[in-house]
CSV table of C-alpha atoms and ligand atoms in Angstrom, one decimal:
chain,number,residue,atom,x,y,z
A,1,MET,CA,116.1,118.9,103.3
A,2,ASN,CA,114.1,119.5,106.3
A,3,ASP,CA,110.2,121.8,106.4
A,4,GLY,CA,112.7,124.2,107.9
A,5,ILE,CA,110.1,126.4,109.6
A,6,HIS,CA,110.7,125.0,113.1
A,7,VAL,CA,114.2,124.2,113.4
A,8,ALA,CA,115.0,127.9,114.5
A,9,ALA,CA,111.7,128.1,116.4
A,10,MET,CA,112.2,125.1,118.0
A,11,THR,CA,112.6,125.6,121.9
A,12,PRO,CA,113.1,122.6,124.2
A,13,ILE,CA,109.9,121.0,125.7
A,14,PHE,CA,110.3,119.8,129.1
A,15,PRO,CA,108.8,117.0,130.5
A,16,GLY,CA,106.2,117.8,132.9
A,17,SER,CA,105.8,121.4,131.9
A,18,GLU,CA,102.4,122.7,131.1
A,19,ASN,CA,101.2,123.4,127.4
A,20,ALA,CA,99.5,126.7,126.4
A,21,ALA,CA,96.1,125.1,127.1
A,22,GLY,CA,97.5,123.7,130.7
A,23,GLN,CA,97.6,120.7,129.9
A,24,PRO,CA,100.9,118.2,130.6
A,25,ALA,CA,103.5,118.4,128.3
A,26,THR,CA,102.4,115.8,125.9
A,27,LEU,CA,104.9,114.0,122.7
A,28,GLY,CA,102.9,112.2,119.9
A,29,VAL,CA,103.4,109.4,117.5
A,30,LEU,CA,102.0,108.2,114.6
A,31,GLY,CA,101.4,104.3,114.5
A,32,GLY,CA,100.6,102.1,117.2
A,33,GLY,CA,103.1,98.9,116.6
A,34,GLN,CA,106.1,97.8,119.3
A,35,LEU,CA,107.9,100.7,118.0
A,36,GLY,CA,105.5,103.2,119.2
A,37,ARG,CA,104.8,101.6,122.2
A,38,MET,CA,108.6,101.2,123.3
A,39,PHE,CA,108.5,105.4,122.6
A,40,VAL,CA,105.7,106.0,124.6
A,41,GLN,CA,107.6,103.8,127.8
A,42,ALA,CA,110.6,106.1,127.3
A,43,ALA,CA,108.6,109.5,126.8
A,44,GLN,CA,106.5,108.4,130.1
A,45,ARG,CA,109.5,107.7,132.1
A,46,LEU,CA,111.0,111.3,131.2
A,47,GLY,CA,107.3,112.7,132.2
A,48,TYR,CA,105.8,113.2,129.4
A,49,PHE,CA,102.2,112.5,128.5
A,50,THR,CA,101.4,110.7,125.2
A,51,ALA,CA,99.6,110.3,122.4
A,52,VAL,CA,99.3,107.4,119.6
A,53,LEU,CA,97.2,107.5,116.9
A,54,GLU,CA,96.4,104.5,115.4
A,55,PRO,CA,93.3,102.8,113.4
A,56,ASP,CA,93.0,99.7,115.5
A,57,ALA,CA,91.2,99.6,118.7
A,58,GLN,CA,93.9,97.4,120.2
A,59,SER,CA,97.7,98.2,119.4
A,60,PRO,CA,101.0,97.3,121.3
A,61,ALA,CA,101.3,101.8,122.1
A,62,GLY,CA,97.6,102.5,122.1
A,63,GLN,CA,97.3,99.9,125.3
A,64,VAL,CA,100.1,102.0,127.0
A,65,SER,CA,99.4,105.8,126.4
A,66,HIS,CA,97.4,108.3,127.8
A,67,HIS,CA,95.8,109.0,124.9
A,68,HIS,CA,94.8,106.9,122.0
A,69,ILE,CA,93.3,108.6,118.7
A,70,GLN,CA,91.6,105.5,116.9
A,71,ALA,CA,91.6,106.9,113.2
A,72,ASN,CA,93.6,106.4,110.0
A,73,TYR,CA,96.7,108.1,109.2
A,74,ASN,CA,95.2,110.7,106.6
A,75,ASP,CA,92.1,111.3,108.6
A,76,PRO,CA,91.7,115.1,108.9
A,77,ALA,CA,89.6,115.1,112.4
A,78,GLY,CA,92.6,112.7,113.8
A,79,LEU,CA,95.4,114.4,112.7
A,80,ALA,CA,93.7,118.1,114.2
A,81,GLN,CA,93.1,116.1,117.4
A,82,LEU,CA,97.0,114.8,117.4
A,83,ALA,CA,98.0,118.3,116.7
A,84,HIS,CA,95.8,120.0,119.5
A,85,LEU,CA,97.0,117.4,122.0
A,86,CYS,CA,100.7,117.3,121.4
A,87,GLN,CA,103.6,119.7,121.6
A,88,ALA,CA,105.7,117.8,119.1
A,89,ILE,CA,105.1,114.6,117.1
A,90,THR,CA,107.2,111.7,115.3
A,91,THR,CA,106.4,108.5,113.7
A,92,GLU,CA,107.1,104.7,114.4
A,93,PHE,CA,105.5,103.8,110.8
A,94,GLU,CA,107.8,104.9,107.5
A,95,ASN,CA,104.6,104.3,105.2
A,96,VAL,CA,102.9,107.0,107.0
A,97,PRO,CA,101.4,109.2,104.2
A,98,ALA,CA,104.0,111.9,103.6
A,99,GLN,CA,100.8,114.5,103.5
A,100,THR,CA,100.3,113.6,106.9
A,101,LEU,CA,103.4,114.6,108.2
A,102,GLN,CA,103.5,118.1,105.9
A,103,THR,CA,99.8,118.7,107.6
A,104,LEU,CA,101.3,118.1,111.0
A,105,ALA,CA,104.4,120.3,110.3
A,106,LEU,CA,101.8,123.5,109.5
A,107,THR,CA,101.4,123.7,113.3
A,108,ARG,CA,103.7,121.6,115.3
A,109,PRO,CA,107.5,120.5,115.3
A,110,VAL,CA,107.5,116.9,113.3
A,111,ALA,CA,110.8,114.9,113.6
A,112,PRO,CA,111.7,113.2,111.1
A,113,SER,CA,110.4,115.4,108.6
A,114,ALA,CA,107.8,114.9,105.8
A,115,ALA,CA,110.7,114.9,102.9
A,116,VAL,CA,113.2,112.6,104.8
A,117,VAL,CA,110.4,110.0,105.5
A,118,GLY,CA,109.3,110.2,101.9
A,119,ILE,CA,112.8,109.6,100.7
A,120,ALA,CA,113.1,106.5,102.8
A,121,GLN,CA,109.8,105.1,102.0
A,122,ASN,CA,110.8,104.7,98.1
A,123,ARG,CA,113.6,102.8,97.4
A,124,ILE,CA,114.0,104.4,94.0
A,125,GLU,CA,114.8,107.9,96.0
A,126,GLU,CA,116.7,106.3,98.5
A,127,LYS,CA,119.2,105.1,96.4
A,128,ALA,CA,119.4,108.0,94.7
A,129,HIS,CA,120.1,109.7,97.8
A,130,PHE,CA,123.0,107.1,99.0
A,131,THR,CA,124.2,107.5,95.3
A,132,ALA,CA,124.5,111.1,95.6
A,133,CYS,CA,126.1,110.8,99.0
A,134,ALA,CA,128.8,108.1,98.2
A,135,ALA,CA,131.6,110.8,97.5
A,136,VAL,CA,131.1,111.9,101.2
A,137,SER,CA,129.8,109.0,103.0
A,138,GLY,CA,132.3,106.6,101.5
A,139,VAL,CA,129.8,103.8,100.9
A,140,SER,CA,127.7,103.2,97.9
A,141,CYS,CA,124.7,100.9,97.7
A,142,ALA,CA,124.3,97.6,95.4
A,143,PRO,CA,124.4,98.0,92.0
A,144,TYR,CA,120.7,98.5,90.7
A,145,ALA,CA,118.3,99.8,87.9
A,146,VAL,CA,114.8,101.0,88.5
A,147,ILE,CA,111.9,99.3,86.6
A,148,GLU,CA,108.8,101.1,86.1
A,149,THR,CA,108.2,100.4,82.7
A,150,PRO,CA,108.1,97.6,80.1
A,151,ALA,CA,111.0,99.3,78.4
A,152,GLN,CA,113.2,99.4,81.6
A,153,LEU,CA,112.4,95.8,82.1
A,154,GLN,CA,113.7,94.9,78.2
A,155,ALA,CA,116.8,97.2,79.2
A,156,ILE,CA,118.1,94.9,81.9
A,157,GLN,CA,118.2,91.9,79.5
A,158,ASP,CA,119.6,94.0,76.6
A,159,GLU,CA,122.0,96.4,78.8
A,160,ARG,CA,122.3,95.2,82.4
A,161,ALA,CA,122.8,91.5,82.4
A,162,ASP,CA,125.3,92.1,85.2
A,163,LEU,CA,122.5,92.7,87.5
A,164,LEU,CA,121.0,89.0,87.4
A,165,PRO,CA,121.1,87.1,89.5
A,166,GLY,CA,119.0,89.8,91.4
A,167,ILE,CA,116.3,90.8,93.6
A,168,LEU,CA,113.5,92.6,92.5
A,169,LYS,CA,112.2,94.5,95.0
A,170,THR,CA,109.1,97.1,95.4
A,171,ALA,CA,109.7,100.4,95.7
A,172,ARG,CA,107.5,101.0,98.1
A,173,MET,CA,105.6,99.3,101.2
A,174,GLY,CA,108.4,96.6,101.7
A,175,TYR,CA,109.5,95.4,105.1
A,176,ASP,CA,110.5,92.0,106.7
A,177,GLY,CA,111.5,90.6,103.0
A,178,LYS,CA,107.9,91.3,101.8
A,179,GLY,CA,107.8,92.6,98.4
A,180,GLN,CA,110.7,91.1,97.3
A,181,VAL,CA,111.1,88.2,94.7
A,182,ARG,CA,114.9,86.5,94.0
A,183,VAL,CA,115.5,86.2,90.2
A,184,ARG,CA,118.2,84.3,88.6
A,185,THR,CA,116.9,85.0,84.8
A,186,ALA,CA,115.6,87.6,82.5
A,187,ALA,CA,112.5,85.2,82.4
A,188,GLU,CA,112.4,85.0,86.1
A,189,LEU,CA,112.6,88.5,86.3
A,190,ALA,CA,109.8,89.5,84.0
A,191,ALA,CA,107.6,86.5,85.7
A,192,ALA,CA,108.5,88.1,89.1
A,193,TRP,CA,107.6,92.0,87.8
A,194,THR,CA,104.1,90.7,86.2
A,195,GLU,CA,103.5,89.0,89.9
A,196,LEU,CA,104.0,92.1,91.6
A,197,ASP,CA,101.6,93.8,89.3
A,198,GLY,CA,104.3,95.9,87.4
A,199,VAL,CA,104.4,98.3,90.2
A,200,ALA,CA,107.6,100.4,90.4
A,201,CYS,CA,110.5,98.5,91.4
A,202,VAL,CA,114.4,98.3,91.5
A,203,LEU,CA,116.2,95.3,90.9
A,204,GLU,CA,119.5,94.9,93.0
A,205,LYS,CA,122.1,92.6,92.2
A,206,MET,CA,122.7,89.5,94.5
A,207,LEU,CA,125.7,90.3,96.7
A,208,PRO,CA,127.8,87.5,98.2
A,209,LEU,CA,126.8,89.0,101.9
A,210,THR,CA,129.3,87.6,104.4
A,211,ALA,CA,127.6,89.6,107.1
A,212,GLU,CA,125.0,92.7,107.7
A,213,CYS,CA,125.3,95.5,110.3
A,214,SER,CA,123.4,98.3,111.0
A,215,VAL,CA,124.0,102.0,113.1
A,216,LEU,CA,121.5,104.2,114.8
A,217,VAL,CA,121.9,108.0,114.7
A,218,ALA,CA,120.2,110.5,116.4
A,219,ARG,CA,120.7,114.2,115.1
A,220,GLY,CA,118.9,117.3,116.7
A,221,TRP,CA,117.1,120.0,115.7
A,222,ASN,CA,120.6,121.9,116.4
A,223,GLY,CA,122.2,119.6,114.1
A,224,GLN,CA,124.0,117.7,117.0
A,225,VAL,CA,124.7,114.3,116.3
A,226,VAL,CA,125.4,111.0,118.6
A,227,SER,CA,125.4,107.4,117.6
A,228,PHE,CA,125.7,103.9,118.9
A,229,ALA,CA,128.3,101.6,117.6
A,230,PRO,CA,127.1,99.1,114.7
A,231,GLN,CA,125.2,96.2,115.6
A,232,ARG,CA,125.9,93.0,113.6
A,233,ASN,CA,122.6,91.5,112.4
A,234,VAL,CA,121.5,88.2,111.6
A,235,HIS,CA,118.2,87.7,109.0
A,236,VAL,CA,116.3,84.3,108.7
A,237,GLU,CA,114.0,84.1,106.0
A,238,GLY,CA,114.0,87.7,105.4
A,239,ILE,CA,113.4,88.9,109.1
A,240,LEU,CA,115.7,90.2,112.1
A,241,ALA,CA,116.4,86.8,113.9
A,242,VAL,CA,119.7,88.1,116.1
A,243,THR,CA,121.2,91.5,116.9
A,244,HIS,CA,125.0,90.9,118.2
A,245,ALA,CA,125.9,94.3,120.0
A,246,TYR,CA,129.2,93.9,121.7
A,247,GLU,CA,132.8,94.9,121.0
A,248,GLY,CA,134.4,92.8,118.5
A,249,ASN,CA,131.2,92.2,117.0
A,250,MET,CA,132.8,92.7,113.5
A,251,PRO,CA,136.2,94.5,112.4
A,252,LEU,CA,136.9,97.7,113.8
A,253,ALA,CA,137.7,99.2,110.4
A,254,LEU,CA,134.4,98.1,109.2
A,255,ALA,CA,132.5,99.2,112.2
A,256,ASP,CA,134.5,102.8,112.0
A,257,ARG,CA,133.5,103.0,108.3
A,258,ALA,CA,129.6,102.3,109.0
A,259,ARG,CA,129.3,104.5,111.5
A,260,ALA,CA,130.6,107.6,109.8
A,261,ALA,CA,128.6,106.8,106.5
A,262,ALA,CA,125.5,106.8,108.8
A,263,ILE,CA,126.3,109.9,110.2
A,264,SER,CA,127.2,111.7,107.1
A,265,LEU,CA,123.8,110.3,105.5
A,266,ALA,CA,121.9,111.5,108.5
A,267,GLN,CA,123.8,114.8,108.2
A,268,HIS,CA,123.2,115.2,104.4
A,269,LEU,CA,119.5,115.1,105.1
A,270,ASP,CA,119.4,117.7,107.7
A,271,TYR,CA,117.9,114.7,109.6
A,272,VAL,CA,116.3,115.1,112.9
A,273,GLY,CA,115.3,112.1,115.3
A,274,VAL,CA,116.5,108.6,115.2
A,275,LEU,CA,117.9,107.3,112.0
A,276,CYS,CA,118.7,103.6,111.3
A,277,VAL,CA,121.3,102.7,108.1
A,278,GLU,CA,121.4,99.0,107.5
A,279,PHE,CA,124.6,97.9,105.7
A,280,PHE,CA,125.8,94.7,103.8
A,281,VAL,CA,129.3,93.3,104.1
A,282,VAL,CA,130.2,91.8,100.6
A,283,ASP,CA,133.0,89.6,100.1
A,284,ASP,CA,135.3,91.9,97.6
A,285,GLY,CA,138.3,89.4,98.2
A,286,SER,CA,139.6,91.9,100.6
A,287,GLU,CA,140.5,91.0,104.0
A,288,HIS,CA,137.3,92.2,105.8
A,289,GLY,CA,135.1,92.4,102.8
A,290,CYS,CA,133.6,95.9,101.8
A,291,LEU,CA,130.7,97.9,103.0
A,292,VAL,CA,127.6,98.2,100.7
A,293,VAL,CA,124.5,100.5,102.3
A,294,ASN,CA,121.5,98.9,102.0
A,295,GLU,CA,118.4,100.8,103.1
A,296,MET,CA,117.6,103.3,106.1
A,297,ALA,CA,114.8,103.5,108.3
A,298,PRO,CA,113.5,106.9,109.8
A,299,ARG,CA,113.1,105.8,113.1
A,300,PRO,CA,114.1,103.5,115.9
A,301,HIS,CA,115.1,100.0,114.6
A,302,ASN,CA,114.2,96.7,115.6
A,303,SER,CA,118.1,95.6,115.3
A,304,GLY,CA,118.6,98.8,118.3
A,305,HIS,CA,116.2,97.4,120.8
A,306,TYR,CA,118.9,95.9,122.7
A,307,THR,CA,120.1,99.8,123.7
A,308,ILE,CA,117.2,99.8,126.1
A,309,ASP,CA,118.5,97.0,128.6
A,310,ALA,CA,122.3,97.5,127.4
A,311,CYS,CA,123.1,101.2,127.2
A,312,ASP,CA,122.5,104.1,129.4
A,313,ALA,CA,120.1,105.9,127.0
A,314,SER,CA,118.5,103.9,124.4
A,315,GLN,CA,117.3,104.1,121.0
A,316,PHE,CA,113.7,105.4,121.8
A,317,ASP,CA,115.2,107.7,124.9
A,318,LEU,CA,116.9,109.8,121.8
A,319,GLN,CA,114.0,109.6,119.7
A,320,VAL,CA,112.3,111.6,122.8
A,321,HIS,CA,115.3,114.0,123.3
A,322,ALA,CA,115.4,114.9,119.6
A,323,MET,CA,112.0,115.5,119.0
A,324,ALA,CA,111.7,117.5,122.0
A,325,GLY,CA,114.7,119.7,121.7
A,326,LEU,CA,116.7,118.4,124.5
A,327,PRO,CA,120.1,117.6,124.5
A,328,LEU,CA,121.0,114.8,123.2
A,329,PRO,CA,123.5,112.6,125.8
A,330,GLN,CA,126.0,110.7,123.6
A,331,PRO,CA,124.8,107.0,124.7
A,332,ARG,CA,127.3,104.7,126.4
A,333,GLN,CA,126.9,100.9,126.3
A,334,HIS,CA,127.2,99.4,129.7
A,335,SER,CA,127.0,95.5,128.9
A,336,PRO,CA,127.9,93.3,125.8
A,337,ALA,CA,124.4,92.0,124.8
A,338,ILE,CA,122.8,89.7,122.1
A,339,MET,CA,118.7,90.3,121.0
A,340,LEU,CA,116.8,87.7,119.8
A,341,ASN,CA,113.5,88.4,118.1
A,342,LEU,CA,110.3,86.5,119.3
A,343,LEU,CA,108.0,85.6,116.3
A,344,GLY,CA,104.5,84.3,116.8
A,345,ASP,CA,106.1,80.7,115.9
A,346,VAL,CA,107.3,80.7,119.8
A,347,TRP,CA,103.9,80.3,120.5
A,348,LEU,CA,102.9,77.5,118.0
A,349,ASP,CA,103.8,73.6,118.4
A,350,ALA,CA,104.4,71.9,115.2
A,351,ASP,CA,100.9,71.0,114.6
A,352,GLY,CA,100.4,75.0,114.5
A,353,GLN,CA,98.4,74.9,118.0
A,354,LEU,CA,98.9,77.8,120.4
A,355,GLN,CA,101.2,76.7,123.5
A,356,GLU,CA,102.4,79.1,126.1
A,357,PRO,CA,106.3,79.3,126.1
A,358,ASP,CA,108.1,78.3,129.0
A,359,TRP,CA,109.0,81.7,130.5
A,360,TYR,CA,109.8,80.4,134.0
A,361,ALA,CA,112.7,78.5,132.8
A,362,VAL,CA,113.7,81.4,130.1
A,363,LEU,CA,113.4,84.0,132.9
A,364,SER,CA,115.5,81.8,135.3
A,365,LEU,CA,118.3,82.9,133.1
A,366,PRO,CA,120.8,85.4,134.4
A,367,GLY,CA,120.9,88.8,132.4
A,368,ILE,CA,117.9,87.9,130.4
A,369,HIS,CA,115.5,90.8,129.8
A,370,LEU,CA,111.9,89.7,128.1
A,371,HIS,CA,110.0,92.7,126.3
A,372,LEU,CA,106.3,91.3,124.7
A,373,TYR,CA,104.5,94.0,122.8
A,374,GLY,CA,101.0,92.8,123.9
A,375,LYS,CA,99.9,91.7,120.9
A,376,LEU,CA,96.9,89.6,121.1
A,377,GLU,CA,97.1,87.2,118.8
A,378,ALA,CA,100.4,85.1,117.9
A,379,ARG,CA,100.9,84.2,114.0
A,380,ALA,CA,103.7,82.8,112.3
A,381,GLY,CA,106.5,85.3,111.5
A,382,ARG,CA,104.6,88.4,113.5
A,383,LYS,CA,107.0,90.1,115.5
A,384,MET,CA,105.4,89.8,119.2
A,385,GLY,CA,108.4,90.7,121.2
A,386,HIS,CA,112.3,90.2,121.8
A,387,LEU,CA,114.7,89.0,124.5
A,388,THR,CA,118.0,90.6,125.2
A,389,ILE,CA,120.6,88.8,127.2
A,390,THR,CA,123.2,91.3,128.9
A,391,GLY,CA,126.0,90.1,131.1
A,392,PRO,CA,129.7,90.7,132.0
A,393,ASP,CA,131.4,89.6,129.1
A,394,VAL,CA,130.6,88.1,125.7
A,395,ALA,CA,130.9,84.5,126.5
A,396,SER,CA,128.3,84.6,129.1
A,397,VAL,CA,126.1,86.5,127.2
A,398,LYS,CA,126.4,83.9,124.2
A,399,THR,CA,125.7,81.1,126.3
A,400,GLY,CA,123.0,83.1,127.8
A,401,ALA,CA,121.3,83.2,124.2
A,402,ARG,CA,122.2,79.8,123.5
A,403,ARG,CA,120.3,78.9,126.5
A,404,ALA,CA,117.3,80.9,125.5
A,405,ALA,CA,117.0,79.8,122.0
A,406,GLY,CA,117.1,76.5,122.6
A,407,LEU,CA,114.6,76.7,125.3
A,408,LEU,CA,112.2,78.4,122.8
A,409,ASN,CA,113.2,76.6,119.7
A,410,LEU,CA,114.6,79.8,117.9
A,411,PRO,CA,115.6,79.6,114.3
A,412,GLY,CA,118.8,82.0,115.5
A,413,LEU,CA,120.3,79.4,117.5
A,414,ASP,CA,122.6,78.4,115.1
A,415,PHE,CA,123.9,82.2,114.8
A,416,ILE,CA,124.8,82.9,118.1
B,1,ATP,P1,113.7,95.1,106.9
B,1,ATP,O1,112.7,94.2,107.6
B,1,ATP,O2,115.0,95.8,107.1
B,1,ATP,O3,112.6,96.7,105.9
B,1,ATP,P2,113.3,94.7,104.0
B,1,ATP,O4,112.0,94.1,103.6
B,1,ATP,O5,113.0,96.2,103.6
B,1,ATP,O6,113.9,94.5,105.1
B,1,ATP,P3,115.9,94.5,102.6
B,1,ATP,O7,116.9,94.9,103.9
B,1,ATP,O8,116.3,95.3,101.6
B,1,ATP,O9,114.4,94.2,102.8
B,1,ATP,O10,116.5,92.8,102.6
B,1,ATP,C1,116.2,92.0,103.2
B,1,ATP,C2,117.2,91.1,103.9
B,1,ATP,O11,117.2,90.4,102.2
B,1,ATP,C3,118.5,91.5,104.0
B,1,ATP,O12,118.4,91.8,104.9
B,1,ATP,C4,119.8,90.6,103.2
B,1,ATP,O13,119.4,89.8,104.3
B,1,ATP,C5,118.9,90.1,102.2
B,1,ATP,N1,119.5,91.1,100.9
B,1,ATP,C6,118.6,92.1,100.1
B,1,ATP,N2,119.2,92.4,99.4
B,1,ATP,C7,120.1,92.0,99.1
B,1,ATP,C8,121.4,91.9,98.2
B,1,ATP,N3,121.1,92.8,97.0
B,1,ATP,N4,122.3,90.9,97.9
B,1,ATP,C9,122.2,90.0,98.9
B,1,ATP,N5,121.0,89.9,99.8
B,1,ATP,C10,120.2,91.0,100.3
B,2,MG,MG1,116.3,95.5,105.7
């Protein structure tokens, strides 16, 4: 599954060393969003120089990187410049064209590979991978059908009525609940497919979720694997609102199964880098419910942001180590934590007018860690930053998180 050419050839890129051109060792990232920014910050802490390829002039990662190449993801000159500057390249954005990663991989180690990013960016291929691995990973995905043609749409009504009510999801370019329509009947399904312009989709059966969780795995060029314990996630209107990261956040039996499944999915992809696998906990009448795999992200994930403040190695540290061929430390979580996402809504009052949040009150809380991504314009639903609350025990973390959510009027308050 891996491009293969660099696996054997990968020698560690040490921070602070010089490359062949006499430049400081430099790591590159495709995409300039907040995930790129936190990657850049982790790489720089270790002593690397960084380069970001991002078309926007003002981006969270571009602002803090040594080099910002302002170019589109498929711009040959921009990619050549990135390859010239960097000793290894990663991505923060799974919708980067697979051809871009392939081109870069001709001359530089690229992690994760074009092949695995290609699978993760297409729900049809992603679900085929989950299904192929189910016997080994022990976890299946939700019952689903592919809809690419009117005949396949008709077949749902005729043969797969069990998938309704369901969620119609575009095969490509979905995130934060975008490109998804909930449908109850065959008529609603047909209307929804038309609304989505008849693009390739999957129809997934609507499952009775009791919880959601995700697992972060890091895997090196040499096959070494480390992972974080599963975090429990709460979504509000399709967007992650709260992550609970502490012992006891979910039944241990489920947590162990999720972690083992995520590792096995990464191994089957011959994955290099940080992979996040999202799971549903579904009510099947059993004591804890059963685990269903939802989707995977070929990069660090919003649900892993707590690792910056609550662990001795963060998901971004591991991304740096993995791509650079450094040893992967097994991360240790030293504090229980809750992460609260800060959407643009926090900056908008009831009339939609801009207001400055009461940071003084928020920053007065014990164990609070504020991360703002440097985005210049607050818009409803836009991820502007996050808060991580750490503390000596779960009770104090919950108290701090409730206070912060109350001060900022966050939707997650009901879920802490
Ligand atoms: P992300 O921001 O994680 O990339 P996304 O837009 O790719 O999100 P999904 O993760 O597929 O979308 O779905 C978003 C949310 O919708 C899930 O976290 C879950 O709460 C709900 N959901 C999705 N699929 C199902 C399902 N089959 N049954 C019940 N709820 C679902
Ligand atoms: Mg998701």
